[in-house]
Each structure stands twice: as C-alpha cells, then as structure tokens.
Amino acid sequence: MSKLYIFGIGGTGSRVLRSFTMMLAAGVKIGVNEIVPIIIDPDVSNADLTRTVQLMNTYRAIHSELHFDEENESQFFRKELTQVLGNYTLRINDTDDKTFQQFIDLPSMDKVNKAMMKILFSDKNLNSSMDIGFKGNPNIGSVVLNQIVRSEDFEDFANSFEADDKIFIISSIFGGTGASGFPLLLKTLRTGDSFSNHDLINNAEIGAIAILPYFKLKSDEESEIDSSTFISKTKSALAYYENNISKNGSINALYYLADDITNTYDNHEGGTAQENDAHLIEFLAATAIVDFSNKQHPNTVNKELGLKDVEDTVSFGSFYDIQKRLLFTPLTQFILMANCLNNKFDYFSSTAFNANNSNFQDLYDGAFMSELRGMFVKYLEWLKEMKENKRSLDLFNLKTGDKPFDVVTGIKPAKIPSLYSDYNLIIGRLNSAVKKCKSKGMENKFLEMFYLGTKTLAKDKFKM
C-alpha cells in the first residue's frame, strides 16, 4: 500500500495542508492509499499550524470509525491520513527560549569566527528569538534547519518509509522557513546516508511546489518581516533553484504558483495571532499535490497551472476541463451533504426521514455525527474565507436557503423529470440510495447513502 509523505514547511505549508485535507475529505481522486503529513515549523504556536492540526485530527477521528472495502462505494474520508509524528510536526531541536546567537553559541566562538558571524548576520538576526520562526530570514533558517536530519522525528519518518512511497514538499520562497527549508530538506532526502532506509528515500519520487508571493503584510517598524523584500528574495531563490535543483535532476516534479493580485494582511511575526484566511493560491497548491499523486514523473519536469480566465474572481468556469472534472463533482457532493446536515438536521435526524428506519437510530446523538457536523462547519468556513479573499475563489453560493441546487456559482441547475424538487428531491434520492448501500455499519452506510445520492444529483442537476 503506497504512501505519500507531504512535508508542509512554514505557515504556507500548513495552510496548503488545510486545503488538501478538505479535498481529501470530499473524495477528490488521490493516487495513493495513505497520506502522511509532516509539518516543519519552529513556531509551534502558529495559529495556521494549530488550525490545520485540529482539522486533520477531525478527519482522522471520522475515518477511524469507517471501514472501506470494494463493496463500499463512498469516497468521502476514504483515504487514510496517518500520524507518524506527535502533532504531525517534525520538532526542531534546541530552539525553545533561545535567540539565534544562543543557538549558534556565539559567545564561545573565537574572535575570527565571531567577526565572520557578524558579517553574515545583523544584530537583529543574532538577537532574533527562535521559537516563533525565522521571520522572513532564510539565512537564519538555513543554519537552524540544517540539523533536522539528526532529530528522532526524522528517524521516525525514515523508519516508516517503504518501497514505492512518494514525497511531496510544500514551501513558499519569499519568507524564511520555507525558502530555507525546501532546498535543505531536498538535499537531505536525495543524498543523506545517516538515517534508516536512506537508499529507498534517496531514490524515491519527489515532487514539490514553490509558492511565490501571493500576499503582502502591513508595514510595521516593530516587525522583522518586510513584505517589500518578498520579490527580491523570490528572484534569488528562483535563480538558486534553477541552478541547484532543476538542472541537477534532484527533483521529479517542481510546481510553481503565484498571483499578481495580493491581499494585505496584518503583520504578525508568528504565534497565535498568525491565522490567515484561506486563499485561492493555497487551494491551487493543494491541486498540485493531487496531480503529483496521480501521475508518474520519471524525469525532471517543471509545471505551472493555467486558468482559462484570470479575473478578480475565479470559479469552476475558470478551470480547464481536466481540472474541473477532478474537482467539481466531489466538492459539490460534499457541500450538498454539508447543507443537508447544517440546514435540515432536525428533519434528517427524525423518524420522518424514511432512510433512518432500521439504519441510523443511534447515529445522530453520537460522537461520529458530532465530528462529521464539525467537519462540515470547517468546510463551509474554508469556502467562505476563499470567497472573500483577494483574488476570490467563488465556487459556491453559501446561502442557498431552501434552494439547495442554487449552490454552484455561475451554473443554473437543470430541470429534471420528477415530482419532487429542492430538498424533497434530495430526500427522495437518499431514500433510494440507502437501499443500494452494501457497506456494513451505520457510519459507513450513512456516508455511502449520501455519496450515492449526491453523485446522481450532481450528474443530473449539473451535467457533470
């Protein structure tokens, strides 16, 4: 059973993992059976990180109650999401409550080496705290992250690696953690020989996405992060990647992604205040992971994503057919189910819903349903954040009321021959679908019923 290890570096890595987990829950086609996320971020209190960890925990709680075999047709929560490290995070040793000069033990250096350090690093760099990330300084990150291979967490990752497993790396190249972490991690994976299974890891298929600037930060004299330097840092990183990654064949697939319309966020160096709204670029970066999982890349290839229409607002109509077919049906099925359980829960949990008879009597008050409904709240929040961000990703109408099929932005639902409409049509399809379910256990059967029912509705109402 092949696995895909996803290294999410820095805040951007966590935010992309958030979008990917949503796609995983909705049943977007993934070409491996098991996903293993690993986050690399010294800022363990980063709110972007903790939010993603909570989401992945919710996914795993739901998946743990399900059993998938050939008879169970549901794709919701089907892929296994495995936690090999505590909090999914590869811990960076010796950074707690330390400044950078304490980390490199500057006071113990001789006069010559001290002078060299002061040439390479500013006083602000040397006095920078290590426990909230590298604050846009890849020169600091490259020193600190160079020791991750010596950690027990890295050894735990290496021990779990098997033949045919793949690796994908998410990083931004305009900050500190991602810009420094990606080339160092790639070099370690390709050439390191001090860890278990290094022969398998050295020769594994590896993909990565390099995310260029897609937001700005408000100017703040108290902050070490200055978004006016993002472009110059990006140019330097791209030149380095061209000469030291793409040309030497050390990576199988390198994806690039950026946007020239940028939103401006509050300038938080890290910690609990750093919680950015979901963004189109993070959504598209997650589709790069999907693409990598579904294809083989024997030789180095560079990839960019094209849209048919690049406007201030992106919708399903902006995607080319391959991308649209990949995303439309699973994401639409998932929001139809979310709206049923959010807007009409009292009905669906009552005896009036015929499918409940002898099937789901004890389901609605249990922990599984609580986790499932919590997941749908997170899903709708995620869609709302992307819809209201700049550039907007407007996939769905989030206020459909009693018209559940007025849900896809820019697409008028088709009229179909039926005595029923709106939620009554959904109810009828679910009552029919539950009779076709072959899965065992009420949790499996419940999700399979919704999967089969919404699949036919997506086809009939939206012609997909």
PDB file of N, CA and C in Angstrom, residues 287-332:
ATOM      1  N   THR A 287      -4.053  21.290  -5.313  1.00  0.00           N
ATOM      2  CA  THR A 287      -4.305  20.509  -6.542  1.00  0.00           C
ATOM      3  C   THR A 287      -2.997  20.017  -7.157  1.00  0.00           C
ATOM      4  N   ALA A 288      -1.883  20.704  -6.873  1.00  0.00           N
ATOM      5  CA  ALA A 288      -0.588  20.217  -7.340  1.00  0.00           C
ATOM      6  C   ALA A 288      -0.231  18.897  -6.659  1.00  0.00           C
ATOM      7  N   ILE A 289      -0.558  18.795  -5.368  1.00  0.00           N
ATOM      8  CA  ILE A 289      -0.330  17.531  -4.652  1.00  0.00           C
ATOM      9  C   ILE A 289      -1.174  16.423  -5.282  1.00  0.00           C
ATOM     10  N   VAL A 290      -2.427  16.749  -5.583  1.00  0.00           N
ATOM     11  CA  VAL A 290      -3.323  15.777  -6.222  1.00  0.00           C
ATOM     12  C   VAL A 290      -2.740  15.330  -7.559  1.00  0.00           C
ATOM     13  N   ASP A 291      -2.298  16.293  -8.371  1.00  0.00           N
ATOM     14  CA  ASP A 291      -1.717  15.979  -9.672  1.00  0.00           C
ATOM     15  C   ASP A 291      -0.497  15.074  -9.531  1.00  0.00           C
ATOM     16  N   PHE A 292       0.379  15.405  -8.592  1.00  0.00           N
ATOM     17  CA  PHE A 292       1.583  14.609  -8.381  1.00  0.00           C
ATOM     18  C   PHE A 292       1.240  13.181  -7.970  1.00  0.00           C
ATOM     19  N   SER A 293       0.230  13.031  -7.121  1.00  0.00           N
ATOM     20  CA  SER A 293      -0.141  11.694  -6.639  1.00  0.00           C
ATOM     21  C   SER A 293      -0.709  10.813  -7.735  1.00  0.00           C
ATOM     22  N   ASN A 294      -1.292  11.428  -8.744  1.00  0.00           N
ATOM     23  CA  ASN A 294      -1.979  10.669  -9.792  1.00  0.00           C
ATOM     24  C   ASN A 294      -1.114  10.376 -11.010  1.00  0.00           C
ATOM     25  N   LYS A 295       0.138  10.845 -11.016  1.00  0.00           N
ATOM     26  CA  LYS A 295       0.995  10.679 -12.189  1.00  0.00           C
ATOM     27  C   LYS A 295       2.365  10.168 -11.793  1.00  0.00           C
ATOM     28  N   GLN A 296       3.074   9.627 -12.778  1.00  0.00           N
ATOM     29  CA  GLN A 296       4.462   9.224 -12.595  1.00  0.00           C
ATOM     30  C   GLN A 296       5.363  10.255 -13.273  1.00  0.00           C
ATOM     31  N   HIS A 297       6.498  10.536 -12.651  1.00  0.00           N
ATOM     32  CA  HIS A 297       7.410  11.548 -13.179  1.00  0.00           C
ATOM     33  C   HIS A 297       8.826  10.970 -13.189  1.00  0.00           C
ATOM     34  N   PRO A 298       9.174  10.183 -14.216  1.00  0.00           N
ATOM     35  CA  PRO A 298      10.497   9.546 -14.247  1.00  0.00           C
ATOM     36  C   PRO A 298      11.640  10.535 -14.446  1.00  0.00           C
ATOM     37  N   ASN A 299      11.363  11.670 -15.098  1.00  0.00           N
ATOM     38  CA  ASN A 299      12.384  12.681 -15.338  1.00  0.00           C
ATOM     39  C   ASN A 299      11.920  14.022 -14.771  1.00  0.00           C
ATOM     40  N   THR A 300      12.873  14.921 -14.568  1.00  0.00           N
ATOM     41  CA  THR A 300      12.545  16.223 -14.005  1.00  0.00           C
ATOM     42  C   THR A 300      11.614  17.000 -14.928  1.00  0.00           C
ATOM     43  N   VAL A 301      10.536  17.513 -14.361  1.00  0.00           N
ATOM     44  CA  VAL A 301       9.590  18.322 -15.124  1.00  0.00           C
ATOM     45  C   VAL A 301       9.181  19.524 -14.276  1.00  0.00           C
ATOM     46  N   ASN A 302       9.104  20.689 -14.901  1.00  0.00           N
ATOM     47  CA  ASN A 302       8.620  21.902 -14.247  1.00  0.00           C
ATOM     48  C   ASN A 302       7.189  22.158 -14.686  1.00  0.00           C
ATOM     49  N   LYS A 303       6.325  22.510 -13.741  1.00  0.00           N
ATOM     50  CA  LYS A 303       4.901  22.669 -14.049  1.00  0.00           C
ATOM     51  C   LYS A 303       4.373  23.998 -13.530  1.00  0.00           C
ATOM     52  N   GLU A 304       3.512  24.598 -14.337  1.00  0.00           N
ATOM     53  CA  GLU A 304       2.742  25.758 -13.915  1.00  0.00           C
ATOM     54  C   GLU A 304       1.275  25.469 -14.171  1.00  0.00           C
ATOM     55  N   LEU A 305       0.391  26.119 -13.434  1.00  0.00           N
ATOM     56  CA  LEU A 305      -1.051  25.909 -13.600  1.00  0.00           C
ATOM     57  C   LEU A 305      -1.638  27.037 -14.435  1.00  0.00           C
ATOM     58  N   GLY A 306      -2.404  26.680 -15.450  1.00  0.00           N
ATOM     59  CA  GLY A 306      -3.074  27.684 -16.256  1.00  0.00           C
ATOM     60  C   GLY A 306      -4.566  27.707 -15.984  1.00  0.00           C
ATOM     61  N   LEU A 307      -5.157  28.889 -16.027  1.00  0.00           N
ATOM     62  CA  LEU A 307      -6.598  29.066 -15.929  1.00  0.00           C
ATOM     63  C   LEU A 307      -7.110  29.636 -17.247  1.00  0.00           C
ATOM     64  N   LYS A 308      -8.332  29.276 -17.600  1.00  0.00           N
ATOM     65  CA  LYS A 308      -8.916  29.801 -18.832  1.00  0.00           C
ATOM     66  C   LYS A 308      -9.136  31.299 -18.744  1.00  0.00           C
ATOM     67  N   ASP A 309      -9.669  31.720 -17.629  1.00  0.00           N
ATOM     68  CA  ASP A 309      -9.973  33.131 -17.418  1.00  0.00           C
ATOM     69  C   ASP A 309      -9.351  33.576 -16.105  1.00  0.00           C
ATOM     70  N   VAL A 310      -8.508  34.597 -16.164  1.00  0.00           N
ATOM     71  CA  VAL A 310      -7.885  35.110 -14.957  1.00  0.00           C
ATOM     72  C   VAL A 310      -8.518  36.456 -14.638  1.00  0.00           C
ATOM     73  N   GLU A 311      -9.570  36.405 -13.853  1.00  0.00           N
ATOM     74  CA  GLU A 311     -10.303  37.596 -13.447  1.00  0.00           C
ATOM     75  C   GLU A 311     -10.124  37.807 -11.942  1.00  0.00           C
ATOM     76  N   ASP A 312     -10.737  38.866 -11.427  1.00  0.00           N
ATOM     77  CA  ASP A 312     -10.657  39.111  -9.987  1.00  0.00           C
ATOM     78  C   ASP A 312     -11.313  37.986  -9.190  1.00  0.00           C
ATOM     79  N   THR A 313     -12.263  37.284  -9.831  1.00  0.00           N
ATOM     80  CA  THR A 313     -12.958  36.163  -9.196  1.00  0.00           C
ATOM     81  C   THR A 313     -12.774  34.912 -10.041  1.00  0.00           C
ATOM     82  N   VAL A 314     -12.367  33.823  -9.390  1.00  0.00           N
ATOM     83  CA  VAL A 314     -12.177  32.530 -10.052  1.00  0.00           C
ATOM     84  C   VAL A 314     -13.312  31.607  -9.632  1.00  0.00           C
ATOM     85  N   SER A 315     -13.894  30.896 -10.606  1.00  0.00           N
ATOM     86  CA  SER A 315     -14.961  29.935 -10.329  1.00  0.00           C
ATOM     87  C   SER A 315     -14.648  28.642 -11.081  1.00  0.00           C
ATOM     88  N   PHE A 316     -15.541  27.667 -10.992  1.00  0.00           N
ATOM     89  CA  PHE A 316     -15.317  26.424 -11.731  1.00  0.00           C
ATOM     90  C   PHE A 316     -15.163  26.692 -13.224  1.00  0.00           C
ATOM     91  N   GLY A 317     -15.853  27.693 -13.730  1.00  0.00           N
ATOM     92  CA  GLY A 317     -15.764  28.026 -15.142  1.00  0.00           C
ATOM     93  C   GLY A 317     -14.402  28.529 -15.568  1.00  0.00           C
ATOM     94  N   SER A 318     -13.556  28.901 -14.604  1.00  0.00           N
ATOM     95  CA  SER A 318     -12.206  29.382 -14.920  1.00  0.00           C
ATOM     96  C   SER A 318     -11.235  28.243 -15.185  1.00  0.00           C
ATOM     97  N   PHE A 319     -11.594  27.018 -14.780  1.00  0.00           N
ATOM     98  CA  PHE A 319     -10.684  25.886 -14.906  1.00  0.00           C
ATOM     99  C   PHE A 319     -10.823  25.220 -16.276  1.00  0.00           C
ATOM    100  N   TYR A 320      -9.712  24.685 -16.746  1.00  0.00           N
ATOM    101  CA  TYR A 320      -9.784  23.833 -17.926  1.00  0.00           C
ATOM    102  C   TYR A 320     -10.465  22.525 -17.543  1.00  0.00           C
ATOM    103  N   ASP A 321     -10.912  21.770 -18.569  1.00  0.00           N
ATOM    104  CA  ASP A 321     -11.793  20.624 -18.338  1.00  0.00           C
ATOM    105  C   ASP A 321     -11.199  19.589 -17.393  1.00  0.00           C
ATOM    106  N   ILE A 322      -9.915  19.275 -17.519  1.00  0.00           N
ATOM    107  CA  ILE A 322      -9.316  18.230 -16.682  1.00  0.00           C
ATOM    108  C   ILE A 322      -9.392  18.621 -15.209  1.00  0.00           C
ATOM    109  N   GLN A 323      -9.040  19.865 -14.926  1.00  0.00           N
ATOM    110  CA  GLN A 323      -9.080  20.343 -13.546  1.00  0.00           C
ATOM    111  C   GLN A 323     -10.515  20.412 -13.029  1.00  0.00           C
ATOM    112  N   LYS A 324     -11.414  20.854 -13.883  1.00  0.00           N
ATOM    113  CA  LYS A 324     -12.813  20.978 -13.479  1.00  0.00           C
ATOM    114  C   LYS A 324     -13.411  19.607 -13.172  1.00  0.00           C
ATOM    115  N   ARG A 325     -13.124  18.627 -14.023  1.00  0.00           N
ATOM    116  CA  ARG A 325     -13.662  17.279 -13.789  1.00  0.00           C
ATOM    117  C   ARG A 325     -13.110  16.684 -12.500  1.00  0.00           C
ATOM    118  N   LEU A 326     -11.880  17.001 -12.183  1.00  0.00           N
ATOM    119  CA  LEU A 326     -11.247  16.469 -10.974  1.00  0.00           C
ATOM    120  C   LEU A 326     -11.923  16.991  -9.718  1.00  0.00           C
ATOM    121  N   LEU A 327     -12.329  18.262  -9.736  1.00  0.00           N
ATOM    122  CA  LEU A 327     -12.771  18.940  -8.521  1.00  0.00           C
ATOM    123  C   LEU A 327     -14.279  19.077  -8.381  1.00  0.00           C
ATOM    124  N   PHE A 328     -14.979  19.261  -9.500  1.00  0.00           N
ATOM    125  CA  PHE A 328     -16.369  19.700  -9.442  1.00  0.00           C
ATOM    126  C   PHE A 328     -17.262  18.736  -8.669  1.00  0.00           C
ATOM    127  N   THR A 329     -17.296  17.495  -9.091  1.00  0.00           N
ATOM    128  CA  THR A 329     -18.260  16.566  -8.501  1.00  0.00           C
ATOM    129  C   THR A 329     -18.004  16.309  -7.019  1.00  0.00           C
ATOM    130  N   PRO A 330     -16.762  15.974  -6.588  1.00  0.00           N
ATOM    131  CA  PRO A 330     -16.574  15.709  -5.153  1.00  0.00           C
ATOM    132  C   PRO A 330     -16.847  16.920  -4.263  1.00  0.00           C
ATOM    133  N   LEU A 331     -16.391  18.097  -4.673  1.00  0.00           N
ATOM    134  CA  LEU A 331     -16.622  19.275  -3.837  1.00  0.00           C
ATOM    135  C   LEU A 331     -18.089  19.655  -3.797  1.00  0.00           C
ATOM    136  N   THR A 332     -18.800  19.441  -4.911  1.00  0.00           N
ATOM    137  CA  THR A 332     -20.237  19.732  -4.947  1.00  0.00           C
ATOM    138  C   THR A 332     -21.019  18.720  -4.119  1.00  0.00           C
TER     139      THR A 332
END
